[in-house]
Every structure is written in C-alpha cells, then in structure tokens.
mmCIF file of C-alpha atoms and ligand atoms in Angstrom:
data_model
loop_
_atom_site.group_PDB
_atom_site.id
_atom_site.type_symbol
_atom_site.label_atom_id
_atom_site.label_comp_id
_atom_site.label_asym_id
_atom_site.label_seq_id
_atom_site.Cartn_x
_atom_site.Cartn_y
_atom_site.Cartn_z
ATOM 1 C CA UNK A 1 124.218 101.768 111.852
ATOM 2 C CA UNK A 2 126.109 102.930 108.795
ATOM 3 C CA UNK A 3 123.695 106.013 108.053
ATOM 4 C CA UNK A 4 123.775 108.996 110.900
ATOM 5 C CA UNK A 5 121.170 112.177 110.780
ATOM 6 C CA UNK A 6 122.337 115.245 112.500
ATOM 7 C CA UNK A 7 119.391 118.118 112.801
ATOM 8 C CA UNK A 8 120.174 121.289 114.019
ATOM 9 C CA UNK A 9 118.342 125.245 113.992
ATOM 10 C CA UNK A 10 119.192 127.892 111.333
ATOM 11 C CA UNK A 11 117.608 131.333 110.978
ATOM 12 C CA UNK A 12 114.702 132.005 113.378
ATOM 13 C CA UNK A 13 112.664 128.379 113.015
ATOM 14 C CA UNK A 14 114.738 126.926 109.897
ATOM 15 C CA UNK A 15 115.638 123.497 110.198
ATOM 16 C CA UNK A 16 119.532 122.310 108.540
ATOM 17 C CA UNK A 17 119.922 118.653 108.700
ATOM 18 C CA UNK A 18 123.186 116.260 107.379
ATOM 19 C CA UNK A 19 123.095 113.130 106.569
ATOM 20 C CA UNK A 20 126.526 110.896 107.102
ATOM 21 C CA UNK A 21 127.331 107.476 105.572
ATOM 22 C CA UNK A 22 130.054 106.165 107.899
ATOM 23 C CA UNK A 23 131.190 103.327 104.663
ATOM 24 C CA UNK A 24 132.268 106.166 102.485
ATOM 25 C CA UNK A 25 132.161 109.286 104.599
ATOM 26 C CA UNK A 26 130.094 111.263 102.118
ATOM 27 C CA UNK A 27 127.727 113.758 103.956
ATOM 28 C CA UNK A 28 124.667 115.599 102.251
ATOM 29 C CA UNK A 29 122.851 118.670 103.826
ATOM 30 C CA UNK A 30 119.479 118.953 102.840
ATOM 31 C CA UNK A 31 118.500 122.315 102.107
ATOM 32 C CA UNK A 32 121.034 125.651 102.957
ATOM 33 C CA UNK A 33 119.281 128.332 104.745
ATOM 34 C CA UNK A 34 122.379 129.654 106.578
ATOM 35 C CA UNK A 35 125.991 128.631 105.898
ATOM 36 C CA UNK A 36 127.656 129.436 109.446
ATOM 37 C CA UNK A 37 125.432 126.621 111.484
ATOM 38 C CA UNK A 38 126.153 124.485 108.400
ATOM 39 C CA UNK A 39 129.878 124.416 108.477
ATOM 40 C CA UNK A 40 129.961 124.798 112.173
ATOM 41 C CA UNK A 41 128.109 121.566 112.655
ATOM 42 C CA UNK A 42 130.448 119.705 110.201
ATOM 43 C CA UNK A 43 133.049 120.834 112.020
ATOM 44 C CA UNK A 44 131.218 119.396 115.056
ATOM 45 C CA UNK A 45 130.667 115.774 113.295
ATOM 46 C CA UNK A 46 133.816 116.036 111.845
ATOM 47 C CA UNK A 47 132.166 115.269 108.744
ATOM 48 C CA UNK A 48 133.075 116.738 104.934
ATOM 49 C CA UNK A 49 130.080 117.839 102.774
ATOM 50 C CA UNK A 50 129.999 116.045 99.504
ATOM 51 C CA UNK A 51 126.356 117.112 98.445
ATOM 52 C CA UNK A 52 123.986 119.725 98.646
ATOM 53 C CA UNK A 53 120.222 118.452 98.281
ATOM 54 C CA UNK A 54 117.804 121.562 97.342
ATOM 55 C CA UNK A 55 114.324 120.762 97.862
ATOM 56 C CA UNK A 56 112.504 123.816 96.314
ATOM 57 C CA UNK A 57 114.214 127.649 95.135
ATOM 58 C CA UNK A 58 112.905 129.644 98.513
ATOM 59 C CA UNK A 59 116.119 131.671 99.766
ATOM 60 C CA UNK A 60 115.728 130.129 102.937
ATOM 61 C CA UNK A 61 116.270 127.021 101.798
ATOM 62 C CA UNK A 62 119.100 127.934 99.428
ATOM 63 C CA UNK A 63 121.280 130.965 100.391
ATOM 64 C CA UNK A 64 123.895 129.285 102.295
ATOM 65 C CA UNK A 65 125.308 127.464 99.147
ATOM 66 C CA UNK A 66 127.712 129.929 98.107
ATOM 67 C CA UNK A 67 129.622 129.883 101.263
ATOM 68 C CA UNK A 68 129.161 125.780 101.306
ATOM 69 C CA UNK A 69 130.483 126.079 97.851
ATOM 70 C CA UNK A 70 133.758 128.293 99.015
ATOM 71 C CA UNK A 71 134.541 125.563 101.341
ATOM 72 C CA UNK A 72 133.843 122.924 100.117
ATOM 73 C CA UNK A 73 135.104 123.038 96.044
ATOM 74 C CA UNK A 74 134.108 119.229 95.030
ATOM 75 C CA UNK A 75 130.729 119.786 96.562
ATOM 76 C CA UNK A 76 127.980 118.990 94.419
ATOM 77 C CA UNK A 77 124.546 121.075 94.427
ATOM 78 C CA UNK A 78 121.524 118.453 93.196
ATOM 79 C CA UNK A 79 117.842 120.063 92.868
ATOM 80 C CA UNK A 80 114.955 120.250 90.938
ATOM 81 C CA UNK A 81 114.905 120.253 87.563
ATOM 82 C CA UNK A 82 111.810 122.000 87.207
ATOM 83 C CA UNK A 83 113.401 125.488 89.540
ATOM 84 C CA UNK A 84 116.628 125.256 87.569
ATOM 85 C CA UNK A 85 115.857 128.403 86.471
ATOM 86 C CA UNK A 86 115.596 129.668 89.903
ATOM 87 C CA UNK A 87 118.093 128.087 91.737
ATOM 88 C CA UNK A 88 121.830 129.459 90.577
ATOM 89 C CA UNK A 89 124.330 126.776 90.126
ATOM 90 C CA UNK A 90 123.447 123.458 90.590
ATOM 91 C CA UNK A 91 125.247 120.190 88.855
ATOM 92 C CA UNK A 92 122.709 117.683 89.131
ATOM 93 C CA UNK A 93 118.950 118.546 87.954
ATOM 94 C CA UNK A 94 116.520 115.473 88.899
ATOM 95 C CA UNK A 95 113.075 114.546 88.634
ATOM 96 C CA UNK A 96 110.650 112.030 89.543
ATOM 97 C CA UNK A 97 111.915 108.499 90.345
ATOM 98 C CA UNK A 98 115.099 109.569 89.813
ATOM 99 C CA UNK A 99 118.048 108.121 92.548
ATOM 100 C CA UNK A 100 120.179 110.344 94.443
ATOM 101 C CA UNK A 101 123.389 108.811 95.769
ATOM 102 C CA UNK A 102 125.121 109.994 98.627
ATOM 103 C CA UNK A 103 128.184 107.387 98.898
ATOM 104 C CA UNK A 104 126.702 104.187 99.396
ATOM 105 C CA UNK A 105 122.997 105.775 100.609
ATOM 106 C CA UNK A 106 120.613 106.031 97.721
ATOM 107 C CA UNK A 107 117.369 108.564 97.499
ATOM 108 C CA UNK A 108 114.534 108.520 95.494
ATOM 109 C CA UNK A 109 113.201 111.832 93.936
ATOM 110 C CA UNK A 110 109.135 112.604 94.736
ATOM 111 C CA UNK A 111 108.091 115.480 93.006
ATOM 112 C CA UNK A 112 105.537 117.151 95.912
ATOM 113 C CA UNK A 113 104.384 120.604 94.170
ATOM 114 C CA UNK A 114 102.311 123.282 95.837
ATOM 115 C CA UNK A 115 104.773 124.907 98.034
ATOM 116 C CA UNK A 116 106.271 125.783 95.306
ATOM 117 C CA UNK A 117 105.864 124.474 91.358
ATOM 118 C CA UNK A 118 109.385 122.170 91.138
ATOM 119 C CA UNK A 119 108.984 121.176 94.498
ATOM 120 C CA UNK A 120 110.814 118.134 95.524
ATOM 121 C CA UNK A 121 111.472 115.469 98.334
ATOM 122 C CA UNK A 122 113.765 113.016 99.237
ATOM 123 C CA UNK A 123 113.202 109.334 100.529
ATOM 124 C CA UNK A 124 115.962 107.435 101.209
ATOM 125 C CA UNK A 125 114.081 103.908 101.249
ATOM 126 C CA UNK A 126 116.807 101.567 102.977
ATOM 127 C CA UNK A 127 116.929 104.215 106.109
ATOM 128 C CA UNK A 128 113.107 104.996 105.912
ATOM 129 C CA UNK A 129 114.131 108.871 106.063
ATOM 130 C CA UNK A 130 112.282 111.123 104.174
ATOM 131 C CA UNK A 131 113.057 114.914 103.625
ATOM 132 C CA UNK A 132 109.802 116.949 102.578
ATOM 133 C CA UNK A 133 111.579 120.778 102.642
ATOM 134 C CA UNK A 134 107.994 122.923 103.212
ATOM 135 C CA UNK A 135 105.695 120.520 101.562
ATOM 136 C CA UNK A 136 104.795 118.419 104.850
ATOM 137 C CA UNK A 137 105.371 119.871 108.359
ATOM 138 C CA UNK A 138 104.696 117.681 111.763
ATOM 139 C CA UNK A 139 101.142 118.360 112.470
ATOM 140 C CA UNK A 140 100.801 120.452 109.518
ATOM 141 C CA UNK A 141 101.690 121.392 105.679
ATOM 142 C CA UNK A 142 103.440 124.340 103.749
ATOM 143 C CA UNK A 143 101.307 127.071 102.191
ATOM 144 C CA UNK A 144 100.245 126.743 98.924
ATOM 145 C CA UNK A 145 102.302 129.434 97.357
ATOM 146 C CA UNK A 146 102.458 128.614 93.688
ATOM 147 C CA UNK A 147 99.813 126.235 92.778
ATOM 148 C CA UNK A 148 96.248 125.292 93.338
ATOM 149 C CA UNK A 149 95.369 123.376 96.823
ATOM 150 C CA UNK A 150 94.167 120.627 94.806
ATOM 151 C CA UNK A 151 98.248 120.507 93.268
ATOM 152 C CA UNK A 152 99.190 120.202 97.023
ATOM 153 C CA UNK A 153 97.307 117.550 98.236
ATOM 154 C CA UNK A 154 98.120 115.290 95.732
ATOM 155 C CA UNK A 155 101.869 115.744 96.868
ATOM 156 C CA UNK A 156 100.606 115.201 100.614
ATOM 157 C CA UNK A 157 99.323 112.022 99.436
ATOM 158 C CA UNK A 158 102.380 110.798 97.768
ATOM 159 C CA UNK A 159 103.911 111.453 101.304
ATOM 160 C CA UNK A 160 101.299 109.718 102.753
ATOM 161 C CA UNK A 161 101.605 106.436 101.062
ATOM 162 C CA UNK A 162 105.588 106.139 102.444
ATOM 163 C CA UNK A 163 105.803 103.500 104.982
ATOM 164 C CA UNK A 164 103.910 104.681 108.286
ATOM 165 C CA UNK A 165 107.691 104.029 110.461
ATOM 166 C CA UNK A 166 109.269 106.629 107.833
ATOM 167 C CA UNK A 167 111.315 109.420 110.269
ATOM 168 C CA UNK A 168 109.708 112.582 108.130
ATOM 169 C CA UNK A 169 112.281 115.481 108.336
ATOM 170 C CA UNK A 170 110.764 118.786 107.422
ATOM 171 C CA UNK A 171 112.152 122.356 106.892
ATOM 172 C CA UNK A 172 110.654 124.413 110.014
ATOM 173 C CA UNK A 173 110.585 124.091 113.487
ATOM 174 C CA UNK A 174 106.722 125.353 113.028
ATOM 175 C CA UNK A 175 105.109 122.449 115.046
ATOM 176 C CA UNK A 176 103.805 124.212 118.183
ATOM 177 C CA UNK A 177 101.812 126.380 116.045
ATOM 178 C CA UNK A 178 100.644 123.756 113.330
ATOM 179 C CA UNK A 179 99.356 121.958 116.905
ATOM 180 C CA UNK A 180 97.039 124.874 118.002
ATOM 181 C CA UNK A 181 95.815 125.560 114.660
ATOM 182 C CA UNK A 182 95.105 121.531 114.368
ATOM 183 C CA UNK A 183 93.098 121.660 117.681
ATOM 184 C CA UNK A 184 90.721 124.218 116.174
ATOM 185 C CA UNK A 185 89.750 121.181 113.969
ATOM 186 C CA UNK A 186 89.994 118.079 115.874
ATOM 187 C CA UNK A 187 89.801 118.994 119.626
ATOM 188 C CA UNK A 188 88.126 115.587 120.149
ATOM 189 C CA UNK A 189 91.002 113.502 118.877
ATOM 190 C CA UNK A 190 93.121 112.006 121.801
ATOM 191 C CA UNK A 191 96.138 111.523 119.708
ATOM 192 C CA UNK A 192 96.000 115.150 118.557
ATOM 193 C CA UNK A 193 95.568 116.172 122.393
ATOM 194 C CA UNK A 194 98.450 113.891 123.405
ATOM 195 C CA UNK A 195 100.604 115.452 120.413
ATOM 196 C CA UNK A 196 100.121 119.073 121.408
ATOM 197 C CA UNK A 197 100.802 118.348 125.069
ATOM 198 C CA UNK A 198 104.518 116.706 124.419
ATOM 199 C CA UNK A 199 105.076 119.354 121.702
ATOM 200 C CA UNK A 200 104.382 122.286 123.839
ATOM 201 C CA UNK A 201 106.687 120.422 126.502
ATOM 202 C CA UNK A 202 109.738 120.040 124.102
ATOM 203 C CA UNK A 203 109.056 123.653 122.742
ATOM 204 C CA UNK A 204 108.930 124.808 126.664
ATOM 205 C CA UNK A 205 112.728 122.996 127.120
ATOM 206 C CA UNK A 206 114.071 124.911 123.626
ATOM 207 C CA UNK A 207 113.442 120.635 121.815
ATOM 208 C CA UNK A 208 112.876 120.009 118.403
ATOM 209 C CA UNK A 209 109.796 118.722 117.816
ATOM 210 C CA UNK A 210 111.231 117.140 114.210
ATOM 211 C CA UNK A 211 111.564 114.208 112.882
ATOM 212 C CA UNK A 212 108.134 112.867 112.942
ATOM 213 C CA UNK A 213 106.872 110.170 111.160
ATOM 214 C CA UNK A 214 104.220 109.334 108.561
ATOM 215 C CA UNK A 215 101.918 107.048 111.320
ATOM 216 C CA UNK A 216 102.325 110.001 113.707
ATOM 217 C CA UNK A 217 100.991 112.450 111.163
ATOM 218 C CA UNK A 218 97.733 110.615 109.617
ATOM 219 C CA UNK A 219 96.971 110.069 113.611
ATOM 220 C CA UNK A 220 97.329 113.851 113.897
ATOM 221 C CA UNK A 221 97.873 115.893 111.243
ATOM 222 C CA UNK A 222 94.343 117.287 109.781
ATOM 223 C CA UNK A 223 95.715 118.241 106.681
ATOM 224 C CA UNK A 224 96.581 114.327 105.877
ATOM 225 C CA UNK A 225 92.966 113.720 107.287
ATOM 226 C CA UNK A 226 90.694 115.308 104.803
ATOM 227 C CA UNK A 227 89.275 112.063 104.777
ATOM 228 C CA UNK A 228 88.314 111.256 107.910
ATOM 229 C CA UNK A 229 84.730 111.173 108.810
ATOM 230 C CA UNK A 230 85.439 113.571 112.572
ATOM 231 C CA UNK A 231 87.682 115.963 110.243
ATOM 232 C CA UNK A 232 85.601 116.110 107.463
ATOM 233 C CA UNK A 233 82.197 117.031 109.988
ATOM 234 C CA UNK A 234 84.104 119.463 111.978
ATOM 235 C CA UNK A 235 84.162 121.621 108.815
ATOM 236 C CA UNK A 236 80.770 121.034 108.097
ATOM 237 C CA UNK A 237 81.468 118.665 104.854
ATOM 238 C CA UNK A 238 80.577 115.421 105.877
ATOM 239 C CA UNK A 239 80.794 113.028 102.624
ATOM 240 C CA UNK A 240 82.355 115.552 100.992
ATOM 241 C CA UNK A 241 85.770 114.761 98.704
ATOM 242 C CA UNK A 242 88.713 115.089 99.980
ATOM 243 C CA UNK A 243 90.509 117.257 98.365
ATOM 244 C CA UNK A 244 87.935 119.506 98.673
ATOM 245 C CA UNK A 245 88.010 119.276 102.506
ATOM 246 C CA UNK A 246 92.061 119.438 102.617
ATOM 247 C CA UNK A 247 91.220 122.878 100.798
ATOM 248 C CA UNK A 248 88.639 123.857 103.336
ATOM 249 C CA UNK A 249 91.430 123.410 105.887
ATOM 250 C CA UNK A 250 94.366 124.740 104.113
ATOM 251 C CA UNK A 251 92.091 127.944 103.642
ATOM 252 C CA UNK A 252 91.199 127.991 107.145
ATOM 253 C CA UNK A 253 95.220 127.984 107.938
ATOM 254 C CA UNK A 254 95.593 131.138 105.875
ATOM 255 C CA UNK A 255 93.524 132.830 107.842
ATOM 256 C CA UNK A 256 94.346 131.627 111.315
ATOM 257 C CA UNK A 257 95.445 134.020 113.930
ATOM 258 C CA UNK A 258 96.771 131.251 116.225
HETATM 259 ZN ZN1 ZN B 1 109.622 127.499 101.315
HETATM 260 FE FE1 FE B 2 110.961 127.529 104.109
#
C-alpha cells in the first residue's frame, strides 16, 4: 500500500482529510477549513504538505490556506478554474478531465456544480478514492446553493457512474442527520434501516461515519435514487423523471426539521 488516507474533524462537523504517497512522500489535503487540526495532524503522520486541493470557494473549505501557506512555502494551492475569482491565491486552476498529480498518485478533475457554480471533485482512479467536498454526502447531498436542482443532479450522476467499490470522502460529518431525513422517504428499505442503525451507533461512540462508498449510497442514499420505483412512489411521482423527483426530494430537505 503505497497511498495512505488520514481523515480527521475540523470546525464543528467539517471533515480535513490528507492523502500520503509513501514513493515520493508528497501529501495533499483536500479542502482547508481550519489550519491548526491541519498542521497538527501532519505533525502526527509526520508527513509534509506538498498540495492543497480546493474543491469549491466556501470559507469552510478554504480559510486555513494562509496559515498552510506560512508553513509550508513550496506548497501548491490547485482549484477550480471556474471560482478563481473567488478563491485568493491558487497556482494551479483545473477543469474537467484534467489530472492532478500528487507525487506519483494521479487525480482526475469532475466538474460536480450545484453546491456551488465551479464546483469540483477529485477521483483518484488507481486508489478508487474519490473526494466530492459538499456535492455528495453519505446518505445525502449538499444544498443547491448556486444553481438549479436540475445542475445538481447531473453532478450526482457523474458521481454515480464511479465504480460502486469507490471509498467516497465528503466534506461534513452530516450523516446522522442525512439518515433521519432519508427515512422520511424510504422507511421500507432494509438497507436504509440497517444504515441508520450503524450510523447512529458510530455517532453514539464520537465515529466518523465517512468514507462511504458509491454501492453503499445508490443502496441508501434517496437523493441518488430518484429513479427508483419505492422512492419515486413515496413522493407521490411514480413514472415520473428523475430529475424531477431528485428535485422533489432536494426540496423536501430544505424544508426538513429533522
Ligand atoms: Zn460548501
Ligand atoms: Fe462545507
């Protein structure tokens, strides 16, 4: 095992996760909501950040890179082209297809807007590791902030199509309530029942319920199951298309009091 992940809380429910590539030692943290759990856990791994990964310009994912940046001068801040006007600072804009390299570990760019416009994820395709910032969450999806639903769950679908064994690394620790509000749609569906039950356990013993993975979420997740004949008559559209189901759903999320 050449490639290590190491996952670990910032802020209230943000998630900050590295990953290592023990052939060059290059380490990348995806996403900087808070410098001081950052540095501490290189410090932990002994590990030295080469790259910063931004997946979209929300100051929770982004305001620890200054102090990254003080400590680490070669560092190198990669993120979307299409929010370099709102991110400060970064050296490397990508887009679409393009590769990331981290040392020897390579990422491809998937634009996923909806979250946010520029919105982007990373899949690194030899690892099967994919990190989705707010656009997917385990058991449920960001909030569509800055574009249509429609814009959203095309992005979900692109995320869909990785391979089902893909660990899915997402930017909040938002799982247990993402399960509850899933329930309210698909209280039938055993996976969904087993899901909720071994999240509220690891939630109960202060365990992250992330990574996932892309077969665990189109078992569970009713916002990649817009689709699904159960899903689709629990909100009364049977037949209906999906995307105008996922927006039934995504609605429904806005206005849940879970
Ligand atoms: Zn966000
Ligand atoms: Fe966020």
């Amino acid at each position: 095992m050449t490639t290590s992940v190491h996952q670990f809380l910032c802020l209230s429910d943000n998630y900050g996760v590295l990953i290592h590539d023990s052939r060059t030692g290059a380490t990348a943290a995806i996403d900087a909501p808070e410098a001081a759990p950052i540095l501490a856990a290189l410090e932990q791994k002994g590990w030295t950040l080469t790259d910063l990964l931004f997946t979209h310009h929300h100051a929770d994912h982004i305001q620890g890179a200054p102090a990254l940046k003080a400590r680490y001068p070669n560092l190198r801040i990669v993120g979307p082209a299409s929010e370099a006007a709102r991110i400060p600072d970064m050296d490397t804009l990508v887009r679409e297809g393009d590769i990331v390299r981290v040392g020897a570990l390579q990422a491809e760019v998937i634009e996923t807007p909806g979250h946010t416009t520029g919105h982007i994820a990373y899949f690194f395709p030899e690892d099967e590791i994919v990190f989705c910032g707010d656009t997917l969450f385990s058991l449920g999806c960001g909030r569509a902030f800055e574009a249509p639903y429609a814009v959203l769950w095309s992005s979900l679908l692109k995320l869909a199509r990785l391979p089902g064994s893909t660990q899915v690394y997402c930017g909040h620790e938002y799982t247990l309530a993402n399960a509850r509000f899933a329930l309210t749609i698909e209280r039938d569906n055993p996976i969904l029942i087993d899901r909720a039950e071994h999240v509220a356990k690891l939630r109960a013993e202060n365990r992250p319920t992330v990574p996932t993975t892309i077969a665990a979420e189109l078992a569970a997740n009713p916002f990649l199951r817009a689709e699904e004949p159960p899903v689709q008559a629990a909100v009364g559209m049977a037949g209906a298309d999906p995307e105008a189901v996922f927006a039934e759903i995504r609605g429904r999320k806005d206005r849940f009091q879970g």
